[in-house]
Coordinates of C-alpha atoms in Angstrom, one line a residue:
M19 CA 1.7 -11.5 87.0
A20 CA -0.1 -8.3 86.1
E21 CA -3.7 -8.5 85.2
P22 CA -4.6 -5.2 83.5
G23 CA -8.4 -4.6 83.1
P24 CA -9.9 -4.0 79.7
S25 CA -10.7 -0.4 78.6
P26 CA -13.4 0.6 76.1
T27 CA -12.0 1.8 72.8
P28 CA -13.6 3.1 69.6
P29 CA -14.5 0.7 66.8
A30 CA -12.2 -0.2 63.9
P31 CA -12.5 -2.3 60.8
A32 CA -12.5 -5.9 62.0
P33 CA -13.8 -9.4 61.5
P34 CA -17.5 -9.9 62.3
T35 CA -18.3 -8.4 65.6
G36 CA -20.5 -9.6 68.4
T37 CA -23.9 -8.7 67.0
A38 CA -26.8 -11.0 66.7
A39 CA -26.6 -13.6 63.9
Q40 CA -29.0 -16.3 62.7
T41 CA -28.9 -19.3 60.4
P42 CA -30.6 -19.1 57.0
Q43 CA -33.6 -20.9 58.4
G44 CA -33.9 -18.3 61.1
S45 CA -34.3 -20.9 63.8
V46 CA -31.2 -20.0 65.8
T47 CA -30.2 -16.4 66.7
W48 CA -27.4 -15.4 69.0
S49 CA -24.9 -12.7 69.9
V50 CA -21.3 -12.6 71.1
Q51 CA -20.0 -9.5 72.9
P52 CA -17.1 -8.3 75.1
S53 CA -18.4 -8.2 78.7
S54 CA -17.7 -7.5 82.3
A55 CA -18.6 -9.9 85.0
Q56 CA -22.0 -8.2 85.1
G57 CA -22.8 -8.2 81.4
P58 CA -21.9 -6.6 78.0
D59 CA -20.1 -3.3 78.6
G60 CA -20.5 -1.7 75.2
R61 CA -17.1 -2.5 73.7
K62 CA -17.0 -3.6 70.0
E63 CA -13.8 -5.6 70.3
F64 CA -11.2 -6.8 72.8
S65 CA -8.3 -4.4 72.6
Y66 CA -5.2 -4.4 74.7
T67 CA -2.3 -1.9 74.2
D68 CA 1.4 -2.0 75.3
I69 CA 1.2 -5.4 77.0
K70 CA 4.5 -6.8 78.1
P71 CA 5.5 -10.4 77.3
G72 CA 4.6 -12.7 80.2
T73 CA 1.5 -10.6 81.2
V74 CA -1.8 -12.4 81.9
V75 CA -5.0 -10.5 80.9
R76 CA -8.4 -11.6 82.2
D77 CA -11.6 -10.6 80.6
Y78 CA -15.1 -11.8 79.8
V79 CA -17.2 -12.7 76.8
A80 CA -21.0 -12.8 76.8
V81 CA -23.0 -15.2 74.6
T82 CA -26.8 -14.7 74.4
N83 CA -29.3 -17.1 72.9
F84 CA -32.2 -15.3 71.3
S85 CA -33.7 -18.5 69.9
A86 CA -36.9 -20.2 70.9
M87 CA -35.1 -23.4 71.7
P88 CA -32.1 -24.5 73.8
V89 CA -28.8 -24.2 71.8
T90 CA -25.3 -25.5 72.5
F91 CA -22.5 -23.2 71.5
Q92 CA -18.9 -24.1 71.0
L93 CA -16.5 -21.4 72.4
Y94 CA -13.0 -21.0 71.2
A95 CA -10.4 -18.4 70.1
T96 CA -8.4 -18.3 66.9
D97 CA -6.0 -16.2 64.8
A98 CA -7.0 -13.6 62.2
L99 CA -5.7 -13.5 58.6
N100 CA -6.1 -11.5 55.5
G101 CA -8.3 -13.2 53.0
N102 CA -9.4 -12.4 49.5
N103 CA -8.5 -8.8 48.5
G104 CA -7.0 -8.3 52.0
A105 CA -10.3 -8.6 53.9
L106 CA -9.6 -9.3 57.6
Q107 CA -11.2 -12.6 58.7
L108 CA -10.8 -15.3 61.3
Q109 CA -9.2 -18.5 60.2
P110 CA -11.3 -21.7 59.8
A111 CA -12.2 -23.7 62.8
A112 CA -10.2 -26.7 61.5
D113 CA -7.0 -24.7 61.4
K114 CA -4.9 -24.7 64.6
P115 CA -4.0 -21.2 65.8
H116 CA -0.3 -20.4 66.3
D117 CA -0.5 -16.8 67.5
I118 CA -2.9 -14.9 69.8
G119 CA -5.6 -17.5 69.3
S120 CA -3.3 -20.0 71.0
W121 CA -2.7 -17.6 73.9
V122 CA -6.4 -17.4 74.8
S123 CA -8.1 -19.9 77.1
I124 CA -11.8 -20.1 77.9
L125 CA -13.0 -21.8 81.0
K126 CA -15.8 -23.7 79.1
S127 CA -15.4 -25.0 75.6
S128 CA -19.1 -25.1 75.2
V129 CA -22.3 -23.7 76.8
T130 CA -25.9 -24.8 76.5
L131 CA -28.3 -21.9 76.8
K132 CA -32.1 -21.8 77.1
P133 CA -34.2 -19.4 75.1
N134 CA -33.1 -15.8 75.9
E135 CA -30.5 -17.0 78.3
R136 CA -27.0 -15.4 78.5
A137 CA -23.7 -16.9 79.6
I138 CA -20.8 -14.7 80.8
E139 CA -17.7 -16.7 80.4
P140 CA -14.2 -15.7 81.7
I141 CA -11.4 -15.7 79.3
T142 CA -7.7 -15.6 80.0
L143 CA -5.0 -14.2 77.6
T144 CA -1.5 -15.3 78.6
V145 CA 1.1 -13.4 76.5
P146 CA 4.1 -15.7 76.3
D147 CA 7.6 -14.5 77.1
S148 CA 8.6 -15.1 73.5
A149 CA 5.9 -12.9 72.1
T150 CA 7.3 -10.5 69.5
P151 CA 6.6 -6.8 69.8
G152 CA 3.9 -5.3 67.7
D153 CA 0.4 -6.2 66.7
H154 CA -1.3 -9.6 67.1
T155 CA -4.9 -10.1 65.9
G156 CA -7.4 -12.8 66.5
G157 CA -10.9 -13.3 67.8
V158 CA -13.2 -15.1 70.2
L159 CA -16.1 -17.1 68.6
A160 CA -19.3 -18.9 69.5
S161 CA -20.4 -21.5 66.9
I162 CA -23.1 -24.1 66.2
G163 CA -23.3 -26.9 63.8
V164 CA -26.2 -26.6 61.4
E165 CA -27.4 -29.3 59.0
E166 CA -28.1 -28.0 55.5
N167 CA -29.1 -29.7 52.3
G168 CA -26.2 -30.0 49.9
A169 CA -25.9 -31.3 46.4
N170 CA -25.1 -34.8 47.7
G171 CA -27.5 -34.8 50.7
P172 CA -27.4 -33.3 54.1
V173 CA -24.2 -31.4 55.1
K174 CA -23.2 -30.2 58.5
V175 CA -22.2 -26.5 58.3
D176 CA -20.4 -24.6 61.1
R177 CA -22.2 -21.3 61.8
R178 CA -20.1 -18.9 63.9
L179 CA -20.0 -15.4 65.2
G180 CA -16.9 -13.8 66.6
V181 CA -15.5 -10.7 68.3
A182 CA -12.1 -9.3 67.2
M183 CA -9.2 -9.3 69.6
Y184 CA -6.4 -6.8 69.1
L185 CA -3.2 -7.0 71.1
R186 CA -0.1 -4.8 70.9
V187 CA 2.9 -6.3 72.6
A188 CA 5.3 -3.7 74.1
G189 CA 8.6 -3.3 72.3
P190 CA 10.3 -1.6 69.3
L191 CA 7.8 -0.8 66.6
N192 CA 8.5 -0.6 62.9
A193 CA 6.1 0.0 60.0
G194 CA 6.9 -1.0 56.4
I195 CA 5.3 -2.0 53.2
A196 CA 6.7 -3.7 50.0
I197 CA 5.4 -4.8 46.7
A198 CA 6.4 -8.4 46.2
S199 CA 5.3 -8.8 42.6
V200 CA 3.4 -7.1 39.8
S201 CA 2.1 -8.6 36.6
A202 CA -0.1 -7.2 33.8
S203 CA -2.2 -8.4 30.9
Y204 CA -4.1 -6.8 28.0
H205 CA -7.3 -7.9 26.3
G206 CA -8.1 -6.2 23.1
S207 CA -11.6 -5.0 22.0
A208 CA -13.4 -5.4 18.7
N209 CA -14.0 -1.7 18.8
P210 CA -10.7 0.1 17.9
I211 CA -12.0 3.4 19.2
S212 CA -13.0 2.3 22.7
G213 CA -9.7 0.5 23.4
G214 CA -9.4 -2.7 25.4
D215 CA -9.2 -4.0 29.0
G216 CA -6.3 -4.7 31.3
D217 CA -5.7 -6.7 34.5
V218 CA -2.9 -5.7 36.9
T219 CA -2.1 -8.2 39.7
L220 CA 0.0 -7.1 42.6
T221 CA 1.1 -8.7 45.8
V222 CA 1.6 -6.4 48.8
Q223 CA 3.5 -7.4 51.9
N224 CA 3.5 -5.9 55.4
T225 CA 7.2 -6.0 56.3
G226 CA 6.7 -4.3 59.7
N227 CA 5.2 -5.4 63.0
V228 CA 2.1 -3.1 63.1
R229 CA -1.2 -3.3 61.3
L230 CA -1.5 -1.0 58.3
N231 CA -4.1 0.4 56.0
V232 CA -2.9 0.4 52.4
A233 CA -4.2 2.6 49.5
P234 CA -3.2 1.3 46.1
E235 CA -3.0 3.2 42.8
V236 CA -2.6 1.7 39.4
A237 CA -1.8 3.4 36.1
V238 CA -1.1 2.1 32.6
K239 CA 1.3 4.2 30.6
G240 CA 2.3 4.0 26.9
L241 CA 4.9 5.7 24.7
V242 CA 7.0 8.4 26.5
W243 CA 5.0 7.6 29.6
L244 CA 1.7 8.8 28.2
Q245 CA -0.9 7.7 30.8
V246 CA -3.8 5.9 29.0
A247 CA -5.7 4.5 32.1
S248 CA -5.7 4.7 35.9
T249 CA -7.7 3.7 38.9
R250 CA -7.7 3.8 42.7
P251 CA -9.0 0.5 44.1
A252 CA -10.6 0.3 47.5
P253 CA -8.0 0.5 50.3
M254 CA -6.8 -2.7 52.0
L255 CA -7.7 -2.3 55.6
N256 CA -5.9 -4.0 58.5
L257 CA -3.0 -5.6 56.6
L258 CA -1.5 -7.8 59.3
P259 CA 2.2 -7.9 60.1
G260 CA 4.0 -10.4 57.9
S261 CA 0.9 -10.9 55.7
S262 CA 1.0 -10.8 51.9
V263 CA -2.2 -10.0 50.0
Q264 CA -2.7 -10.4 46.3
I265 CA -5.3 -8.3 44.5
T266 CA -6.2 -8.0 40.8
V267 CA -7.3 -4.6 39.5
H268 CA -9.3 -4.3 36.3
L269 CA -9.0 -1.3 34.0
T270 CA -11.0 -0.4 30.9
G271 CA -10.6 1.9 28.0
I272 CA -6.9 1.2 27.4
F273 CA -5.9 2.3 23.9
P274 CA -3.2 -0.2 22.7
L275 CA 0.1 1.5 22.0
G276 CA 2.3 -1.6 21.7
P277 CA 4.9 -1.6 24.6
M278 CA 3.2 -0.3 27.7
T279 CA 4.0 -0.2 31.5
A280 CA 1.7 -0.9 34.4
N281 CA 2.8 1.3 37.3
V282 CA 1.7 0.4 40.8
R283 CA 2.0 2.6 43.9
V284 CA 0.8 1.6 47.4
T285 CA 0.6 4.2 50.2
P286 CA 0.5 2.8 53.8
S287 CA -0.9 4.5 56.8
Q288 CA -0.8 3.4 60.5
I289 CA -3.9 2.5 62.5
T290 CA -4.4 4.7 65.5
A291 CA -8.2 4.3 65.9
L292 CA -7.8 2.1 69.0
G293 CA -5.6 4.6 70.7
L294 CA -2.5 2.9 69.5
P295 CA 0.7 4.9 69.4
P296 CA 2.2 5.1 65.9
A297 CA 5.5 3.6 65.1
P298 CA 8.4 6.1 65.4
S299 CA 9.0 6.1 61.6
E300 CA 6.2 6.7 59.2
P301 CA 6.0 3.9 56.5
K302 CA 7.0 5.0 53.0
A303 CA 5.0 4.3 49.9
A304 CA 6.3 1.6 47.5
E305 CA 6.2 1.5 43.8
S306 CA 6.8 -1.1 41.1
D307 CA 6.2 -1.7 37.4
A308 CA 5.3 -4.5 35.0
F309 CA 5.7 -4.6 31.2
V310 CA 2.7 -5.4 29.0
W311 CA 2.5 -5.6 25.3
A312 CA -0.7 -4.2 23.9
T313 CA -0.7 -4.9 20.1
P314 CA -3.2 -2.6 18.3
W315 CA -4.5 -5.4 16.1
Q316 CA -7.6 -3.5 15.1
V317 CA -5.6 -0.4 14.1
L318 CA -3.2 -2.6 12.2
V319 CA -6.1 -4.3 10.3
I320 CA -7.6 -0.9 9.5
L321 CA -4.2 0.4 8.3
V322 CA -3.8 -2.8 6.1
L323 CA -7.3 -2.3 4.7
L324 CA -6.6 1.4 4.0
A325 CA -3.3 0.5 2.4
G326 CA -4.9 -2.2 0.4
G327 CA -7.7 0.1 -0.7
F328 CA -5.2 2.8 -1.7
F329 CA -3.1 0.5 -3.8
G330 CA -6.3 -1.2 -5.1
V331 CA -7.6 2.1 -6.3
R332 CA -4.3 2.9 -7.9
W333 CA -4.3 -0.4 -9.7
L334 CA -7.8 0.1 -10.9
R335 CA -7.0 3.5 -12.2
R336 CA -3.9 2.2 -13.9
T337 CA -6.0 -0.7 -15.4
R338 CA -8.6 1.7 -16.6
R339 CA -6.0 4.0 -18.1
G340 CA -4.4 1.0 -19.9
R341 CA -7.8 -0.1 -21.2
Q342 CA -8.6 3.4 -22.3
S343 CA -5.2 3.8 -24.0
R344 CA -5.6 0.4 -25.7
A345 CA -9.1 1.4 -26.8
V346 CA -7.9 4.7 -28.2
A347 CA -5.0 3.0 -29.9
D348 CA -7.4 0.4 -31.4
A349 CA -9.8 3.2 -32.5
V350 CA -7.0 5.1 -34.1
A351 CA -5.6 2.0 -35.8
K352 CA -9.1 1.1 -37.0
A353 CA -9.7 4.7 -38.2
R354 CA -6.4 4.7 -40.0
Q355 CA -7.1 1.3 -41.5
E356 CA -10.5 2.4 -42.6
T357 CA -9.1 5.7 -44.0
V358 CA -6.4 3.7 -45.9
E359 CA -9.1 1.3 -47.2
Q360 CA -11.3 4.2 -48.2
L361 CA -8.4 5.8 -50.0
R362 CA -7.5 2.6 -51.7
Q363 CA -11.1 2.0 -52.8
K364 CA -11.2 5.6 -54.1
A365 CA -8.0 5.0 -55.9
L366 CA -9.2 1.8 -57.5
A367 CA -12.5 3.5 -58.4
A368 CA -10.7 6.4 -60.0
K369 CA -8.4 4.1 -61.9
A370 CA -11.4 2.0 -63.1
G371 CA -13.2 5.2 -64.2
A372 CA -10.2 6.4 -66.2
G373 CA -9.8 3.1 -68.0
A374 CA -13.5 3.1 -69.1
R375 CA -13.2 6.5 -70.6
T376 CA -10.2 5.5 -72.7
G377 CA -11.8 2.3 -74.1
G378 CA -15.0 4.1 -75.4
G379 CA -13.1 6.6 -77.8
G380 CA -11.4 3.9 -79.9
A381 CA -14.6 2.2 -80.9
N382 CA -16.2 5.3 -82.3
G383 CA -13.1 6.0 -84.6
G384 CA -13.3 2.6 -86.1
G385 CA -16.9 3.1 -87.0
D386 CA -16.1 6.2 -88.9
T387 CA -13.4 4.5 -90.9
G388 CA -15.8 1.7 -91.9
T389 CA -18.3 4.1 -93.3
G390 CA -15.7 6.0 -95.4
A391 CA -14.7 2.8 -97.1
S392 CA -18.2 2.0 -98.2
G393 CA -18.5 5.3 -100.1

């Protein structure tokens, strides 16, 4: 079986590398590094390219105790996975590895080191005959158990430090990306001018067999595809083959236009920083949409208030006109009645005056007659 030697490669985004680490109390400090038989050789990760199935690769890992006390470290390998928002991390110690982590064996499962002592441990990577072509990612770790105070008393916490391990198995390579799902929601604001907020959740899947960096773009569009908001979230680095990552993107200042569309586009790029040859075909960008209803409640309320104010003013004007018309009519009627009454009073007065003048003349004539008879 071939035993190719490791070769130094430039760094790439990875799980925590073999640098010094310490517990919160600062009592234990250590480092984990790729190494030769003589000591750390300056590599930042274990990287093996174009390895055929059935190959055995031998290498070394160095663990150094910088603490002021002896410390026992547990040594093991495990698989990598994409965690929250796609961040590359090593799976929990309690999870059994099924990929590259299960192909690595370390001669010692634990080492006890004195202060400032270093152990250089051989590791063996046996690529199974059934290994699929493409990228396999994991890491080698050194961990300690630390007792910390929890809410219900002392709790034992596993503190660990690891070095990433990248392996590309020889064979046909293909690079592809897909958007498995997209959903969107809208949250209105009390301020109708500033608009509201939106959340777009997308699930991206690496459908090929090589690691990819993925750059997402999100845009919210309204009527006739009028763009009302957009953003470019941070790229997802090292999306592993077969992995699906769900991320939620928050957008602000979305003016509600009723029926709207959240458009998502993800653009993949191959990773060649470790001297990896690219897949023959460049992966294509993927797009997908999600419908979201953004009801402009504030605008509707304002329109209702404006309409109510408009019709209210009209009603008030009509009411005032009616009152004024009735007041004028009442005034005219009263003036007419007063005029009629005055005319009637004048007529009565005139009639009374005429009668008085007629009655006075008859009395005087009678007097004269009486005087004549006496003579």
